[in-house]
PDB file of C-alpha atoms in Angstrom:
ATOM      1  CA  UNK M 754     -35.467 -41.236  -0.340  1.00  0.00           C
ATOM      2  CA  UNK M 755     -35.206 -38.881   2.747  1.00  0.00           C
ATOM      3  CA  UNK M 756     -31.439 -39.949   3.110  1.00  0.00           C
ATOM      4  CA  UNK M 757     -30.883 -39.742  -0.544  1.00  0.00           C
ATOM      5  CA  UNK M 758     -31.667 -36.127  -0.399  1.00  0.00           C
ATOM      6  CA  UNK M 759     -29.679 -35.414   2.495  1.00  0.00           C
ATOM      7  CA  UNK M 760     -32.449 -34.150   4.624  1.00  0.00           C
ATOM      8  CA  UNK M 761     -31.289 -32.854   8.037  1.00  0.00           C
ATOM      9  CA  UNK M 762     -35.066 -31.946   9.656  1.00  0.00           C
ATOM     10  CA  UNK M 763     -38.170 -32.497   9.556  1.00  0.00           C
ATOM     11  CA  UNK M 764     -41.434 -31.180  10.993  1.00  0.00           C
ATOM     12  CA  UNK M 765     -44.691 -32.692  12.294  1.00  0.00           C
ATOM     13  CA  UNK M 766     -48.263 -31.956  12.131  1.00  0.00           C
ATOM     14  CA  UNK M 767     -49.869 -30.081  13.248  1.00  0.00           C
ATOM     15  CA  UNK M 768     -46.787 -27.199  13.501  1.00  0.00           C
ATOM     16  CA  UNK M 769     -45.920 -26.425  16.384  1.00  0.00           C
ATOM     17  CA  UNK M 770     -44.238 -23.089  16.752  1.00  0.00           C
ATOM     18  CA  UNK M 771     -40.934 -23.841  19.080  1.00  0.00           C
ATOM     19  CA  UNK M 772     -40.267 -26.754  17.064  1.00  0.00           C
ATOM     20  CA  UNK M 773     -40.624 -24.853  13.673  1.00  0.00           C
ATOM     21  CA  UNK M 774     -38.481 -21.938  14.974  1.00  0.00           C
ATOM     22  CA  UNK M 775     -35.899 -24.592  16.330  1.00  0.00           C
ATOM     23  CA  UNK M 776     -36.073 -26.433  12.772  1.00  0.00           C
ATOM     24  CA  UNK M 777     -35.523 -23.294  11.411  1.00  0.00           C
ATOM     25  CA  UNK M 778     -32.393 -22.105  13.239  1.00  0.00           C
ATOM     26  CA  UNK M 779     -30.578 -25.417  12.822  1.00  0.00           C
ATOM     27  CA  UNK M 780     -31.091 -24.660   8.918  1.00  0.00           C
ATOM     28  CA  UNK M 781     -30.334 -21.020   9.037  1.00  0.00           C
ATOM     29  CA  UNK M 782     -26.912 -21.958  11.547  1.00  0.00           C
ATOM     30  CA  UNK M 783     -25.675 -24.839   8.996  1.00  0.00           C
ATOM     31  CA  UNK M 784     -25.425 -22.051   5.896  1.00  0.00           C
ATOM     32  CA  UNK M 785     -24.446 -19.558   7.991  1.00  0.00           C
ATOM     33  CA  UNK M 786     -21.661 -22.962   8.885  1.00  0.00           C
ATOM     34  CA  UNK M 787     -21.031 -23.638   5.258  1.00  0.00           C
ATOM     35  CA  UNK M 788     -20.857 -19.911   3.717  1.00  0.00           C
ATOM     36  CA  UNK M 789     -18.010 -19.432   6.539  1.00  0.00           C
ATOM     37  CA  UNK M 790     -16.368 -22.375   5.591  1.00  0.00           C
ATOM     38  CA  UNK M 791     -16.157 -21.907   1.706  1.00  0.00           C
ATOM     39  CA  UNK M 792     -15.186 -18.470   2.780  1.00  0.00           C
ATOM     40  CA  UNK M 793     -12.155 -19.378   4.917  1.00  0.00           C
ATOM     41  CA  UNK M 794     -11.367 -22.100   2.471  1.00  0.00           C
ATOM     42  CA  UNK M 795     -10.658 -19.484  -0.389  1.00  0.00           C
ATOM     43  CA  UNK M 796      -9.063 -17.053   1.516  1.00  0.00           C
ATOM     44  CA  UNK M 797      -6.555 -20.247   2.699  1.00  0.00           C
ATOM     45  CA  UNK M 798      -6.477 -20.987  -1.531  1.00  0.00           C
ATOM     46  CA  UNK M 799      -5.283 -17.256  -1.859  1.00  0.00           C
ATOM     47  CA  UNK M 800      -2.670 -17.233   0.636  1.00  0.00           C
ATOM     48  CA  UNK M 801      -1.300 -20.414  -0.008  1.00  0.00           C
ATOM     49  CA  UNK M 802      -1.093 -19.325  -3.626  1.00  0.00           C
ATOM     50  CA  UNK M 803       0.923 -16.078  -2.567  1.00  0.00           C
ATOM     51  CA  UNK M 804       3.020 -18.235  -0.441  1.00  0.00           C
ATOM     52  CA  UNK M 805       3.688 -20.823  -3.174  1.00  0.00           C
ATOM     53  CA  UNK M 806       4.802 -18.344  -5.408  1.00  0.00           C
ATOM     54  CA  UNK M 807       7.038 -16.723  -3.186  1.00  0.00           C
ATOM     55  CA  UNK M 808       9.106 -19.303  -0.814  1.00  0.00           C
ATOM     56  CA  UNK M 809      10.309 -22.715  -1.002  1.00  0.00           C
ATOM     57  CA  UNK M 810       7.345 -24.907   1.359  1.00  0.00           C
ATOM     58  CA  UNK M 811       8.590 -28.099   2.940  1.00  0.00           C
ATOM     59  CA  UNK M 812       6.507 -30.220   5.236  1.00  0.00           C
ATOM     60  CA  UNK M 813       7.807 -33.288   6.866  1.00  0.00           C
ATOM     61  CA  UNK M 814       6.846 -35.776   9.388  1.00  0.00           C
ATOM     62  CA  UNK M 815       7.962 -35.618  12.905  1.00  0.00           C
ATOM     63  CA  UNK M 816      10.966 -38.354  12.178  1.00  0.00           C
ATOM     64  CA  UNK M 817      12.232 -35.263   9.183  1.00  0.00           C
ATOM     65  CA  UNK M 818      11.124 -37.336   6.582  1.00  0.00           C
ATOM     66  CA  UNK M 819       9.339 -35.190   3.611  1.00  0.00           C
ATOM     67  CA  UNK M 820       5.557 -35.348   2.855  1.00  0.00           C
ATOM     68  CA  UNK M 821       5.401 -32.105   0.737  1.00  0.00           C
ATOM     69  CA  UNK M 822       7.362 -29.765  -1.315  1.00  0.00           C
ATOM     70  CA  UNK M 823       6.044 -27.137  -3.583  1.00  0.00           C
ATOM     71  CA  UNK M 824       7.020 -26.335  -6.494  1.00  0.00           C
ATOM     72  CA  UNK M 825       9.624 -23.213  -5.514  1.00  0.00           C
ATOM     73  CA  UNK M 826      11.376 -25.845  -3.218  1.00  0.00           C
ATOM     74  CA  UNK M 827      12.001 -28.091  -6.392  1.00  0.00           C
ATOM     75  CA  UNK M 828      13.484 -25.322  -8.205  1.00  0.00           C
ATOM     76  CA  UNK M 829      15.503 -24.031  -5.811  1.00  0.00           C
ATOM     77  CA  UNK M 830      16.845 -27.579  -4.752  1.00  0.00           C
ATOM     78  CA  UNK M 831      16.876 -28.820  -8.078  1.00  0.00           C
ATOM     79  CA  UNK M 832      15.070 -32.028  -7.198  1.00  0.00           C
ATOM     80  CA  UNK M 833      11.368 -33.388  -8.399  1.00  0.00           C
ATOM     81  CA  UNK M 834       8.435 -34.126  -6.059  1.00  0.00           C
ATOM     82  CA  UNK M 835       9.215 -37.649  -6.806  1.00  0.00           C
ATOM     83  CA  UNK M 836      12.461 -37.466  -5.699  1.00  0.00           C
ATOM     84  CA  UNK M 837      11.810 -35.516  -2.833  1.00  0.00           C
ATOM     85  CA  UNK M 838       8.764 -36.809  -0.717  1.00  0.00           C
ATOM     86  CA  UNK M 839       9.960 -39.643   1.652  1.00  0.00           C
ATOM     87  CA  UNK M 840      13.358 -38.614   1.846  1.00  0.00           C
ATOM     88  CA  UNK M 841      15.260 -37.132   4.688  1.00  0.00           C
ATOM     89  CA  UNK M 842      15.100 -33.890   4.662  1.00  0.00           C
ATOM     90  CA  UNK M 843      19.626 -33.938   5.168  1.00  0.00           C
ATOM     91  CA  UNK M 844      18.988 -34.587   1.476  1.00  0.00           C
ATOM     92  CA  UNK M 845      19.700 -30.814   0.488  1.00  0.00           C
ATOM     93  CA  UNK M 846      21.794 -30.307   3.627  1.00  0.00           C
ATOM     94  CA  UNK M 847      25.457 -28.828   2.831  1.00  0.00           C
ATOM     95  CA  UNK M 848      28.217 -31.187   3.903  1.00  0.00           C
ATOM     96  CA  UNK M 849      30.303 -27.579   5.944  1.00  0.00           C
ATOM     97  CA  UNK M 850      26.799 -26.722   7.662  1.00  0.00           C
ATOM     98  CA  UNK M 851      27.887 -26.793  11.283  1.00  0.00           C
ATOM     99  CA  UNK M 852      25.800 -29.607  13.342  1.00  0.00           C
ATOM    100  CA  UNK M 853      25.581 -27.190  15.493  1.00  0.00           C
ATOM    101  CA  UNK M 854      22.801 -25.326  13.578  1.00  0.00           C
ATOM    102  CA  UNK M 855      21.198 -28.667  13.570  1.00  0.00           C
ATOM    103  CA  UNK M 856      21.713 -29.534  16.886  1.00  0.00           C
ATOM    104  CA  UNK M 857      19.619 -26.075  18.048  1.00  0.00           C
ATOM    105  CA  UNK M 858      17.389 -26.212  15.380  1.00  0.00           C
ATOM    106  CA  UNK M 859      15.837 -29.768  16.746  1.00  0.00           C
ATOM    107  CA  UNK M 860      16.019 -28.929  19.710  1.00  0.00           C
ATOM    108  CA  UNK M 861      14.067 -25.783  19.370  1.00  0.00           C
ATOM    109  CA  UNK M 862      11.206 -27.154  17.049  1.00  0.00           C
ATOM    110  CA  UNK M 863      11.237 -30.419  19.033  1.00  0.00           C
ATOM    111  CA  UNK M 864      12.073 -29.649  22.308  1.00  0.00           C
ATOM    112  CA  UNK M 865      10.271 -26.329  23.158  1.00  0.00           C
ATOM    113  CA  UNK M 866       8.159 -26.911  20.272  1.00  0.00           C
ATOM    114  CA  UNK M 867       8.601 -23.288  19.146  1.00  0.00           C
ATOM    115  CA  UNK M 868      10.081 -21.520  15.621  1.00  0.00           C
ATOM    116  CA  UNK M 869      13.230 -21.588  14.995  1.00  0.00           C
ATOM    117  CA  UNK M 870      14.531 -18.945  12.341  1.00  0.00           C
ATOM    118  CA  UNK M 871      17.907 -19.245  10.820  1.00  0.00           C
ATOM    119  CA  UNK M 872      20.328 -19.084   7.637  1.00  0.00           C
ATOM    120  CA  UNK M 873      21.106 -22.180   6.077  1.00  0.00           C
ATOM    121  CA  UNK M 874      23.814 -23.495   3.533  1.00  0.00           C
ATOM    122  CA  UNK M 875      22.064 -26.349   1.573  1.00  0.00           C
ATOM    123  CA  UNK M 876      23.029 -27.941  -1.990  1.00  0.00           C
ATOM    124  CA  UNK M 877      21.133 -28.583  -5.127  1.00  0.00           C
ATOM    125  CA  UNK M 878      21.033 -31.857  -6.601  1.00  0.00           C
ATOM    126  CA  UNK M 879      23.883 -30.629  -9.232  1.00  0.00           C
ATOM    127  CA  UNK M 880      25.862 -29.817  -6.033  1.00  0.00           C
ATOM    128  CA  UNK M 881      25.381 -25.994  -6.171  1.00  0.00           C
ATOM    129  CA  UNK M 882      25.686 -23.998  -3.184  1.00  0.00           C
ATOM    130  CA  UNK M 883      22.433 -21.988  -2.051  1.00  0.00           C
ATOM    131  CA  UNK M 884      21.403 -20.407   1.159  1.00  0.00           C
ATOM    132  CA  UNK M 885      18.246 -19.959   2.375  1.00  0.00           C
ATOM    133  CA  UNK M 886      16.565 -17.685   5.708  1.00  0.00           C
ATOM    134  CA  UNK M 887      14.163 -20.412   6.787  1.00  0.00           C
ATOM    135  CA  UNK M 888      11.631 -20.340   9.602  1.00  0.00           C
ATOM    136  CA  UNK M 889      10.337 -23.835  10.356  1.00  0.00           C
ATOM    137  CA  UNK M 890       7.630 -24.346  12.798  1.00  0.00           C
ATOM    138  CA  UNK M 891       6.108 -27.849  14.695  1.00  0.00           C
ATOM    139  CA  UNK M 892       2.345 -27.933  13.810  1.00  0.00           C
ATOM    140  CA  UNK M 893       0.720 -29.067  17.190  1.00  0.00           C
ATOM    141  CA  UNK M 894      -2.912 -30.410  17.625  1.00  0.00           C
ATOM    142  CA  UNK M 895      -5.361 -29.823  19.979  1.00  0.00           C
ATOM    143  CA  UNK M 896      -3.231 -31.207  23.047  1.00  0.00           C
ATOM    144  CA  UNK M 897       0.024 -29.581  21.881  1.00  0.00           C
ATOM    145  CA  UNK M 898       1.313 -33.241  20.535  1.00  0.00           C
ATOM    146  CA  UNK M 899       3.785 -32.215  17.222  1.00  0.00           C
ATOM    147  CA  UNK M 900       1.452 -34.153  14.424  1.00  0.00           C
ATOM    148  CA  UNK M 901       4.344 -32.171  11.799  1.00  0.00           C
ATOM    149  CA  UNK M 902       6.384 -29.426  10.676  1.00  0.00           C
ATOM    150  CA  UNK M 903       6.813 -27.029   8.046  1.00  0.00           C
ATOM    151  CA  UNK M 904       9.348 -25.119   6.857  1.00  0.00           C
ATOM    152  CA  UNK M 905       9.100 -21.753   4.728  1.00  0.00           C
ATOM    153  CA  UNK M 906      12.600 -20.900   2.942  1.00  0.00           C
ATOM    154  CA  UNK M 907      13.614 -17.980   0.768  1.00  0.00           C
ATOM    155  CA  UNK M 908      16.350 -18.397  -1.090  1.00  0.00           C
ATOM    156  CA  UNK M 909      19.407 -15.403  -0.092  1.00  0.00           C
ATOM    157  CA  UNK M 910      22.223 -17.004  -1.958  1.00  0.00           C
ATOM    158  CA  UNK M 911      22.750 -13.204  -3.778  1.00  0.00           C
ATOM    159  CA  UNK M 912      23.101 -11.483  -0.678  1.00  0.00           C
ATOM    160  CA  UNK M 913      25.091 -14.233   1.364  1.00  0.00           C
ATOM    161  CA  UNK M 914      27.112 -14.073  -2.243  1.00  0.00           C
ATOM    162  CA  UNK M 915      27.594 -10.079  -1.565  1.00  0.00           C
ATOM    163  CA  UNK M 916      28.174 -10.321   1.794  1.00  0.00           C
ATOM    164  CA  UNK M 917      31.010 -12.739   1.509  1.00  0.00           C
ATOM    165  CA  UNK M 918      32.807 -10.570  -0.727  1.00  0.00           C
ATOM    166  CA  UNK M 919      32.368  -7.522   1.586  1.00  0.00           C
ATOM    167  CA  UNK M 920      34.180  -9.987   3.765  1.00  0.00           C
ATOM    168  CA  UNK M 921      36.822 -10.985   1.485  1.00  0.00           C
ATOM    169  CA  UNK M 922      37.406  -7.416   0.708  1.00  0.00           C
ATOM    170  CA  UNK M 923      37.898  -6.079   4.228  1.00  0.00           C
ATOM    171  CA  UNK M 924      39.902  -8.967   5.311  1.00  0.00           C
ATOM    172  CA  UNK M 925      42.149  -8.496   2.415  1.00  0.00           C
ATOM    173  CA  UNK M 926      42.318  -4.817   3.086  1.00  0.00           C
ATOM    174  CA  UNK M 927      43.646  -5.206   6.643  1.00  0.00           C
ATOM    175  CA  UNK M 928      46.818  -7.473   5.316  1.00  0.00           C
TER     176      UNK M 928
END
């Protein structure tokens, strides 16, 4: 019945004091425990929800093949969760993205298992063109092994849009 009521301690007669106070600071240390960790586990709700509702998440396993994808990166890529999780990640890649981007991106994130921040040309699943400023970082455990990554993209398309024109316009000016 003791189990089935989850009791953690117990105490002897007759009291003795060191014991009790012992006891009693095990009890006092495992709410202080728990109240810290509901407390860090809402304020990781509340930023997650901030982040979900303002970039594209991606996580994938350490071969690039998806395991998450919020809802923003569905939207923006046009794809469902379904379609999405245990894919490769090339699946929204633009065909004219140099490999070169690629090439340091891996190696950066793999490699030197550091962030690597960068503008990227991807594709819907219609075939529309978007761009994205994504920072994608390794997640490490305890002995710096790479257990994932995740990526954080915000879509730019408007502004890569704008600044292409500013292109077109001063190139066509100088002819």
């Amino acid at each position: 019945k003791a189990i089935q009521l989850k009791i953690a301690a117990y105490l002897l007669k007759p009291l003795n004091k060191e014991s009790f106070l012992n006891t009693l600071s095990t009890i006092v240390q495992k709410i202080h425990t728990q109240k810290e960790f509901n407390h860090n586990l809402n304020m990781l709700h509340q930023y997650q929800d901030l982040t979900d509702s303002n970039v594209a998440v991606s996580k994938t396993d350490t071969k690039g093949i998806i395991t998450y994808v919020n809802q923003s990166f569905c939207q923006l890529s046009g794809y469902s969760k379904e379609e999405l999780i245990g894919e490769n990640h090339n699946v929204v890649r633009h065909k004219e993205t140099d490999a070169s981007v690629y090439s340091d991106l891996w190696y950066r994130i793999k490699n030197e298992k550091k962030q690597w921040n960068g503008i990227v040309k991807n594709q819907t699943k219609d075939g529309r063109i978007y761009y994205t400023d994504m920072s994608i970082k390794p997640i490490l455990d305890e002995n710096r092994n790479i257990i994932e990554y995740i990526s954080l993209k915000k879509e730019i398309t408007s502004i890569m849009s704008s600044k292409r024109q500013l292109h077109d316009f001063v190139g066509a000016s100088k002819e």
